[in-house]
Coordinates of C-alpha atoms and ligand atoms in Angstrom, one line a residue:
M1 CA 44.0 -88.0 -3.8
R2 CA 42.9 -86.8 -0.4
N3 CA 39.5 -87.4 1.1
I4 CA 37.8 -83.9 1.0
T5 CA 34.2 -83.5 1.8
G6 CA 32.7 -80.1 1.1
T7 CA 35.2 -77.5 -0.2
P8 CA 36.1 -77.5 -3.9
V9 CA 39.0 -79.7 -4.8
E10 CA 42.1 -78.9 -6.9
N11 CA 45.3 -80.4 -8.2
D12 CA 45.9 -84.0 -7.2
D13 CA 42.6 -84.0 -5.2
F14 CA 40.6 -83.5 -8.4
F15 CA 39.3 -86.6 -10.0
D16 CA 39.7 -85.9 -13.7
R17 CA 36.6 -85.4 -15.8
P18 CA 38.2 -85.2 -19.3
R19 CA 35.0 -85.4 -21.3
D20 CA 33.3 -82.5 -19.5
L21 CA 36.5 -80.4 -19.6
D22 CA 36.9 -81.1 -23.4
R23 CA 33.4 -80.0 -24.1
L24 CA 33.8 -76.8 -22.1
Q25 CA 37.1 -76.0 -23.8
R26 CA 35.6 -76.7 -27.3
D27 CA 32.6 -74.4 -26.7
L28 CA 34.9 -71.7 -25.4
A29 CA 37.2 -72.1 -28.4
N30 CA 34.1 -71.6 -30.6
G31 CA 33.6 -68.2 -29.0
E32 CA 30.7 -69.2 -26.9
N33 CA 29.9 -67.9 -23.4
L34 CA 28.7 -70.6 -21.1
L35 CA 26.2 -71.2 -18.4
L36 CA 27.1 -74.4 -16.5
T37 CA 24.0 -75.8 -14.8
A38 CA 24.0 -78.8 -12.4
P39 CA 22.6 -79.7 -9.1
R40 CA 24.6 -78.7 -6.0
R41 CA 27.6 -80.9 -5.1
V42 CA 28.0 -82.3 -8.5
G43 CA 31.4 -80.7 -8.7
K44 CA 30.8 -77.5 -10.7
T45 CA 33.3 -75.3 -8.8
S46 CA 36.0 -77.9 -8.8
L47 CA 35.5 -78.5 -12.6
V48 CA 35.7 -74.8 -13.4
L49 CA 38.8 -74.3 -11.2
R50 CA 40.4 -77.1 -13.3
L51 CA 39.2 -75.5 -16.5
C52 CA 40.9 -72.2 -15.5
E53 CA 44.1 -74.1 -14.7
L54 CA 44.0 -75.8 -18.1
E55 CA 43.5 -72.5 -19.8
R56 CA 46.5 -71.0 -18.0
Q57 CA 48.6 -74.0 -19.0
A58 CA 47.6 -73.3 -22.6
G59 CA 49.0 -69.8 -22.2
R60 CA 45.6 -68.0 -21.9
A61 CA 44.4 -66.0 -19.0
A62 CA 41.6 -67.4 -16.8
V63 CA 40.3 -66.0 -13.6
Y64 CA 37.8 -67.5 -11.2
M65 CA 35.7 -65.5 -8.7
N66 CA 33.0 -66.4 -6.3
V67 CA 30.7 -63.5 -6.0
E68 CA 28.6 -64.9 -3.2
G69 CA 29.8 -62.5 -0.6
C70 CA 29.2 -59.4 -2.8
H71 CA 26.1 -57.7 -1.8
D72 CA 25.9 -54.8 -4.2
E73 CA 27.1 -53.6 -7.6
L74 CA 30.2 -51.9 -6.2
A75 CA 31.3 -55.1 -4.4
F76 CA 30.8 -57.0 -7.6
A77 CA 32.9 -54.5 -9.6
E78 CA 35.6 -54.5 -6.9
K79 CA 35.6 -58.3 -7.0
I80 CA 36.3 -58.3 -10.7
V81 CA 39.0 -55.7 -10.4
D82 CA 40.7 -57.4 -7.4
T83 CA 40.6 -60.8 -9.1
L84 CA 42.0 -59.6 -12.3
N85 CA 44.6 -57.7 -10.4
G86 CA 45.5 -60.8 -8.3
N87 CA 46.1 -62.6 -11.6
G88 CA 48.6 -59.9 -12.7
L89 CA 46.5 -58.6 -15.6
H90 CA 46.9 -54.9 -16.6
P91 CA 48.2 -53.8 -13.2
E92 CA 48.4 -50.1 -14.1
L93 CA 44.9 -49.7 -15.3
L94 CA 43.5 -51.9 -12.6
G95 CA 45.4 -50.0 -9.9
R96 CA 43.8 -46.7 -11.1
I97 CA 40.4 -48.2 -11.1
S98 CA 40.8 -49.7 -7.7
L99 CA 41.6 -46.3 -6.4
V100 CA 38.4 -44.9 -7.9
F101 CA 36.4 -47.7 -6.4
R102 CA 37.9 -47.1 -3.0
R103 CA 36.8 -43.5 -3.2
V104 CA 33.3 -44.5 -4.2
R105 CA 33.2 -46.9 -1.3
E106 CA 34.4 -44.1 1.1
A107 CA 31.7 -41.8 -0.2
F108 CA 29.1 -44.4 0.4
R109 CA 30.3 -45.3 3.9
G110 CA 27.3 -45.6 6.2
M111 CA 24.9 -44.9 3.4
K112 CA 22.7 -47.4 1.5
M113 CA 24.0 -48.2 -1.9
G114 CA 21.3 -47.8 -4.3
A115 CA 19.8 -44.9 -6.3
A116 CA 22.8 -42.7 -6.6
G117 CA 26.2 -43.2 -8.2
V118 CA 26.2 -46.9 -8.8
D119 CA 25.1 -46.8 -12.3
M120 CA 25.8 -49.7 -14.6
E121 CA 25.8 -47.7 -17.9
M122 CA 27.8 -48.7 -20.9
G123 CA 29.9 -46.2 -22.9
A124 CA 33.3 -44.7 -23.0
A125 CA 35.0 -43.8 -19.7
E126 CA 37.3 -41.0 -20.8
D127 CA 37.6 -39.8 -17.3
P128 CA 37.1 -42.7 -14.9
D129 CA 36.9 -40.4 -11.9
H130 CA 33.7 -38.9 -13.1
S131 CA 32.1 -41.7 -14.9
T132 CA 29.6 -44.3 -13.8
L133 CA 30.7 -47.6 -12.1
G134 CA 29.7 -49.5 -15.3
R135 CA 31.7 -47.3 -17.6
T136 CA 34.8 -47.5 -15.3
L137 CA 34.6 -51.2 -15.2
E138 CA 34.1 -51.4 -18.9
S139 CA 37.4 -49.7 -19.6
I140 CA 39.1 -53.0 -18.4
F141 CA 37.2 -55.0 -21.0
R142 CA 38.0 -52.5 -23.7
K143 CA 41.7 -52.9 -22.8
I144 CA 41.5 -56.7 -22.8
E145 CA 39.7 -56.7 -26.1
S146 CA 42.3 -54.4 -27.7
E147 CA 45.1 -56.8 -26.9
E148 CA 45.9 -60.3 -28.1
N149 CA 45.7 -62.4 -25.0
P150 CA 42.1 -63.7 -24.4
V151 CA 40.7 -63.9 -20.9
L152 CA 38.2 -66.3 -19.4
L153 CA 36.1 -65.0 -16.5
A154 CA 34.5 -67.7 -14.4
I155 CA 31.7 -66.2 -12.2
D156 CA 30.5 -68.5 -9.4
E157 CA 27.3 -68.0 -7.4
M158 CA 26.0 -65.0 -9.4
P159 CA 22.3 -65.7 -8.3
E160 CA 23.4 -65.3 -4.7
L161 CA 24.6 -61.8 -5.5
L162 CA 21.4 -61.1 -7.4
L163 CA 19.3 -62.4 -4.5
A164 CA 21.1 -60.1 -2.1
L165 CA 20.6 -57.2 -4.5
G166 CA 16.9 -58.0 -4.8
K167 CA 16.5 -57.5 -1.1
Q168 CA 17.7 -53.9 -1.2
D169 CA 16.3 -50.6 -2.4
R170 CA 15.0 -50.8 -6.0
G171 CA 16.2 -54.4 -6.0
A172 CA 14.2 -55.7 -9.0
E173 CA 15.4 -52.8 -11.1
R174 CA 19.0 -53.1 -10.1
I175 CA 19.0 -56.9 -10.8
S176 CA 17.6 -56.2 -14.3
H177 CA 20.2 -53.4 -14.8
L178 CA 23.1 -55.5 -13.8
L179 CA 22.0 -58.4 -16.0
H180 CA 21.5 -56.2 -19.0
W181 CA 24.8 -54.5 -18.4
L182 CA 26.6 -57.9 -18.3
R183 CA 24.9 -58.9 -21.5
S184 CA 26.0 -55.8 -23.3
L185 CA 29.5 -56.4 -22.1
R186 CA 29.5 -59.9 -23.5
Q187 CA 28.2 -58.7 -26.8
T188 CA 30.5 -55.7 -27.1
Y189 CA 33.7 -57.4 -26.1
R190 CA 33.4 -60.8 -27.6
K191 CA 36.7 -61.4 -29.3
H192 CA 39.0 -61.8 -26.4
V193 CA 36.7 -62.0 -23.4
R194 CA 35.0 -65.3 -22.5
W195 CA 32.5 -65.9 -19.7
I196 CA 31.4 -68.9 -17.8
F197 CA 28.7 -68.6 -15.1
L198 CA 28.0 -71.3 -12.6
G199 CA 26.4 -71.6 -9.2
S200 CA 24.3 -73.7 -6.8
I201 CA 21.1 -71.9 -7.7
G202 CA 20.5 -71.9 -11.4
L203 CA 20.9 -68.5 -13.0
D204 CA 18.5 -69.8 -15.7
S205 CA 15.6 -70.4 -13.2
F206 CA 16.4 -67.2 -11.3
V207 CA 16.0 -65.1 -14.5
D208 CA 13.0 -67.1 -15.7
D209 CA 11.2 -66.4 -12.4
R210 CA 11.7 -62.7 -13.0
Q211 CA 10.9 -62.5 -16.7
L212 CA 14.5 -61.7 -17.4
G213 CA 15.3 -64.7 -19.6
K214 CA 16.4 -62.5 -22.5
T215 CA 19.3 -61.1 -20.5
I216 CA 21.1 -64.5 -20.6
N217 CA 19.7 -66.1 -23.7
D218 CA 23.1 -65.5 -25.4
L219 CA 24.7 -68.0 -23.0
T220 CA 25.2 -71.6 -24.1
S221 CA 23.8 -73.9 -21.5
V222 CA 26.1 -76.8 -20.6
S223 CA 25.0 -79.4 -18.0
L224 CA 27.1 -81.4 -15.7
E225 CA 25.9 -84.8 -14.5
A226 CA 26.9 -86.9 -11.5
L227 CA 29.5 -89.6 -12.3
S228 CA 28.7 -92.5 -14.6
T229 CA 29.0 -96.0 -12.9
G230 CA 32.4 -96.5 -14.5
E231 CA 33.6 -93.1 -13.4
A232 CA 32.3 -93.7 -9.9
D233 CA 34.2 -97.0 -9.7
A234 CA 37.4 -95.4 -10.8
F235 CA 36.9 -92.5 -8.4
L236 CA 36.4 -94.9 -5.5
T237 CA 39.5 -96.9 -6.5
R238 CA 41.6 -93.7 -6.5
L239 CA 40.2 -92.4 -3.2
A240 CA 40.6 -95.8 -1.5
E241 CA 44.3 -96.0 -2.8
G242 CA 45.0 -92.5 -1.6
N243 CA 43.7 -93.2 1.8
G244 CA 45.0 -96.7 2.6
L245 CA 41.7 -98.5 2.2
A246 CA 41.4 -102.0 0.7
L247 CA 38.2 -101.6 -1.3
G248 CA 37.3 -104.5 -3.6
V249 CA 35.2 -104.3 -6.8
D250 CA 32.1 -105.7 -5.1
E251 CA 32.2 -103.2 -2.3
R252 CA 32.7 -100.4 -4.8
A253 CA 29.7 -101.5 -6.7
G254 CA 27.9 -101.9 -3.4
I255 CA 28.6 -98.2 -2.5
V256 CA 27.3 -97.0 -5.9
R257 CA 24.2 -99.2 -5.6
R258 CA 23.4 -97.9 -2.1
L259 CA 23.8 -94.3 -3.0
G260 CA 21.6 -94.6 -6.1
W261 CA 23.2 -91.4 -7.5
P262 CA 27.0 -91.2 -7.5
L263 CA 27.6 -87.6 -6.6
P264 CA 31.3 -87.0 -6.1
H265 CA 30.5 -85.4 -2.8
H266 CA 28.6 -88.5 -1.5
L267 CA 31.3 -90.9 -2.6
Q268 CA 33.7 -88.8 -0.6
M269 CA 31.5 -88.9 2.4
V270 CA 31.2 -92.7 2.3
I271 CA 35.0 -93.0 2.2
H272 CA 35.2 -90.5 5.0
S273 CA 32.8 -92.5 7.1
L274 CA 34.9 -95.7 6.5
I275 CA 38.1 -93.9 7.5
D276 CA 36.4 -92.5 10.6
R277 CA 35.5 -96.0 11.7
G278 CA 39.1 -97.1 11.4
V279 CA 38.3 -99.6 8.7
Q280 CA 41.2 -100.9 6.7
T281 CA 39.6 -103.7 4.7
V282 CA 36.1 -102.9 3.5
D283 CA 33.4 -105.6 3.6
G284 CA 29.6 -105.7 3.7
P285 CA 29.2 -105.1 7.4
A286 CA 31.7 -102.3 7.4
L287 CA 29.7 -100.7 4.6
D288 CA 26.5 -101.1 6.5
A289 CA 28.1 -99.5 9.6
A290 CA 29.6 -96.6 7.5
F291 CA 26.2 -95.8 6.0
E292 CA 24.5 -96.0 9.4
D293 CA 27.1 -93.5 10.7
M294 CA 26.5 -91.0 8.0
L295 CA 22.8 -90.9 9.0
K296 CA 23.4 -90.6 12.7
P297 CA 21.7 -87.5 14.2
T298 CA 25.0 -85.8 14.8
N299 CA 26.0 -86.3 11.1
L300 CA 22.8 -85.3 9.5
S301 CA 23.7 -81.7 9.4
Q302 CA 26.1 -82.3 6.5
F303 CA 23.0 -82.8 4.3
D304 CA 21.1 -79.8 5.7
T305 CA 22.0 -77.5 2.8
W306 CA 19.6 -79.5 0.7
R307 CA 16.8 -78.5 2.9
Q308 CA 18.0 -74.9 3.7
R309 CA 18.3 -74.1 0.0
L310 CA 14.6 -74.6 -0.5
V311 CA 13.9 -71.9 2.0
E312 CA 16.5 -69.6 0.4
Q313 CA 15.4 -70.2 -3.1
F314 CA 11.6 -70.1 -2.8
G315 CA 9.0 -67.8 -1.3
K316 CA 7.1 -69.2 1.8
S317 CA 4.3 -70.9 -0.1
D318 CA 6.6 -72.7 -2.6
A319 CA 9.1 -73.6 0.2
D320 CA 6.2 -75.2 2.2
A321 CA 4.8 -77.0 -0.8
A322 CA 8.3 -78.3 -1.8
R323 CA 8.8 -79.5 1.7
D324 CA 5.5 -81.3 1.7
I325 CA 6.2 -82.9 -1.7
L326 CA 9.6 -84.2 -0.5
R327 CA 8.2 -85.4 2.9
H328 CA 5.7 -87.4 0.9
L329 CA 8.2 -88.8 -1.5
C330 CA 10.8 -89.8 1.0
Q331 CA 8.2 -92.3 2.4
H332 CA 7.8 -93.9 -1.1
P333 CA 11.1 -95.2 -2.4
E334 CA 9.2 -96.8 -5.4
G335 CA 8.0 -93.4 -6.5
R336 CA 4.6 -91.7 -6.7
G337 CA 2.5 -90.5 -9.6
R338 CA 1.6 -86.8 -9.9
D339 CA -2.0 -87.3 -8.8
Q340 CA -0.9 -89.1 -5.7
I341 CA 1.5 -86.2 -4.8
L342 CA -1.3 -83.7 -5.6
N343 CA -3.6 -85.6 -3.2
A344 CA -0.9 -85.5 -0.5
L345 CA -0.6 -81.7 -1.0
M346 CA -4.3 -81.1 -0.9
S347 CA -4.7 -83.1 2.3
T348 CA -2.7 -80.5 4.2
R349 CA -4.3 -77.6 2.3
P350 CA -8.0 -78.5 2.3
S351 CA -9.3 -75.0 1.5
A352 CA -6.8 -74.3 -1.3
D353 CA -7.9 -74.0 -4.9
P354 CA -7.0 -77.4 -6.5
D355 CA -6.0 -75.7 -9.8
A356 CA -3.6 -73.4 -8.2
V357 CA -2.1 -76.2 -6.2
E358 CA -1.7 -78.3 -9.4
D359 CA 0.1 -75.4 -11.1
Q360 CA 2.4 -75.0 -8.1
L361 CA 3.1 -78.8 -8.1
S362 CA 4.0 -78.7 -11.8
R363 CA 6.3 -75.9 -11.3
L364 CA 8.0 -77.3 -8.2
L365 CA 8.4 -80.8 -9.7
Q366 CA 10.2 -79.2 -12.6
V367 CA 12.7 -77.4 -10.3
L368 CA 13.1 -80.4 -8.0
L369 CA 14.0 -82.6 -11.0
R370 CA 16.4 -80.0 -12.4
D371 CA 18.1 -79.5 -9.0
G372 CA 18.8 -83.2 -8.5
Y373 CA 16.3 -83.9 -5.7
L374 CA 14.0 -86.0 -7.8
L375 CA 14.0 -88.4 -10.8
E376 CA 11.0 -89.1 -13.0
R377 CA 10.4 -92.4 -14.6
H378 CA 7.2 -93.3 -16.6
G379 CA 5.3 -90.6 -14.7
S380 CA 6.5 -91.7 -11.3
Y381 CA 8.5 -89.3 -9.2
A382 CA 11.1 -90.5 -6.6
F383 CA 14.1 -89.3 -4.7
R384 CA 17.1 -89.4 -7.0
S385 CA 19.7 -90.1 -4.2
F386 CA 18.8 -93.0 -1.8
L387 CA 21.1 -91.4 0.7
L388 CA 19.3 -88.1 0.5
R389 CA 15.9 -89.9 0.7
E390 CA 17.0 -91.6 3.9
Y391 CA 18.2 -88.3 5.3
W392 CA 14.9 -86.7 4.5
H393 CA 13.0 -89.5 6.2
R394 CA 15.1 -89.1 9.3
R395 CA 14.7 -85.3 9.4
E396 CA 11.1 -84.9 8.4
V397 CA 9.2 -88.1 9.3
R398 CA 10.7 -89.8 12.3
Ligands
ADP401 N1 36.3 -83.9 -9.5 C1 36.2 -84.1 -8.2 N2 37.1 -84.9 -7.6 C2 37.0 -85.2 -6.3 N3 36.0 -84.8 -5.5 C3 35.1 -84.0 -6.0 C4 35.1 -83.6 -7.4 N4 34.1 -82.9 -7.7 C5 33.4 -82.7 -6.5 N5 34.0 -83.4 -5.5 C6 33.4 -83.5 -4.2 O1 32.3 -82.8 -4.1 C7 32.4 -81.7 -3.2 C8 31.8 -80.5 -3.7 O2 32.4 -80.1 -4.9 P1 32.2 -78.6 -5.6 O3 33.1 -78.5 -6.7 O4 32.2 -77.6 -4.5 O5 30.7 -78.8 -6.1 P2 29.6 -77.8 -6.5 O6 30.3 -76.5 -6.9 O7 28.8 -78.4 -7.7 O8 28.6 -77.6 -5.4 C9 33.9 -81.6 -2.9 O9 34.2 -81.2 -1.6 C10 34.4 -83.0 -3.1 O10 34.1 -83.8 -1.9
MG402 MG1 30.1 -74.6 -6.1

């Protein structure tokens, strides 16, 4: 098992999560379509890549695609076609469709995609050349449905695509269209086509914010947690073995205790930091030094996505308020009550309407809990990860 910090892991680098995989496979076998929700860096992409691998080993087709780089409907459609093609599915049909898409792309060269042409309608595509994008794409699903072999489509980072779409002409309408179209696809072709959606921004919160909840209410929500203490211990044992580190049981427990929240990514980072120091046998002082290294100014950027995401995900007012909440909480490891956080928010917004700020606080706490920033215990809110709390303190307070 190699020490990988950042990119999704596969094959021997993947620490097995049999319980989570079993549950996903069971739900899929029951004909459900899934929405995998979890905070970032919990290991969603890696888990779903393994799921696809297991499906293929069982003789079924499974394709994974990250749609983050797709900025419009056509790019999304092309991604589906290219990925299915790359997996050797229905080459003849897909080849024809690719050609059609290429012509559409040519026709749009230099123009803004938007009003014309890129229509996500459902219906038969007798003549793909003169049909809508949606109908053309649908012909693939009709083909899959008519044959015996089921296909799993794993779609990663869908909200990123929707966010990009939202910034373009008629953005809101196009988001709604695309989501409705996907929903009707799932409902029309439900025997042999399975879907799993995942991503670092929750599709659920994205659609809720836009009153589009009903476009995904057919999906079964499955959550993925960080590792249990036992799993974290086994994970560290394997990582240490794979990287020539002598790491005893007390030191393993010490790492988990210091992290507060055993995210696979953070466990990998600790090991990385130890290896970087040239440590061979890990003891208390070596651990202290490794944690200190991780929080050095030059290394802080590896946590920056946690802060950047707030800006990407929220409008200005919410992003500012979320930042203030977290700046307050990183100074209170023992946690703070809602009223105390509200006071802190009001102190920097003296002329704001307290009721409005309270509403905003409720909403943001909800999201920060769900996205793994915070933990609530008996009405007290605190940073979930001690490491992240320390990072926040260094970035925002001193
Ligand atoms: N099962 C796993 N085995 C080993 N490392 C993992 C595993 N899951 C996650 N990681 C670690 O976390 C990082 C992020 O994983 P990724 O699957 O991209 O998470 P997510 O998609 O939830 O953001 C990886 O680079 C790796 O360091
Ligand atoms: Mg991911």
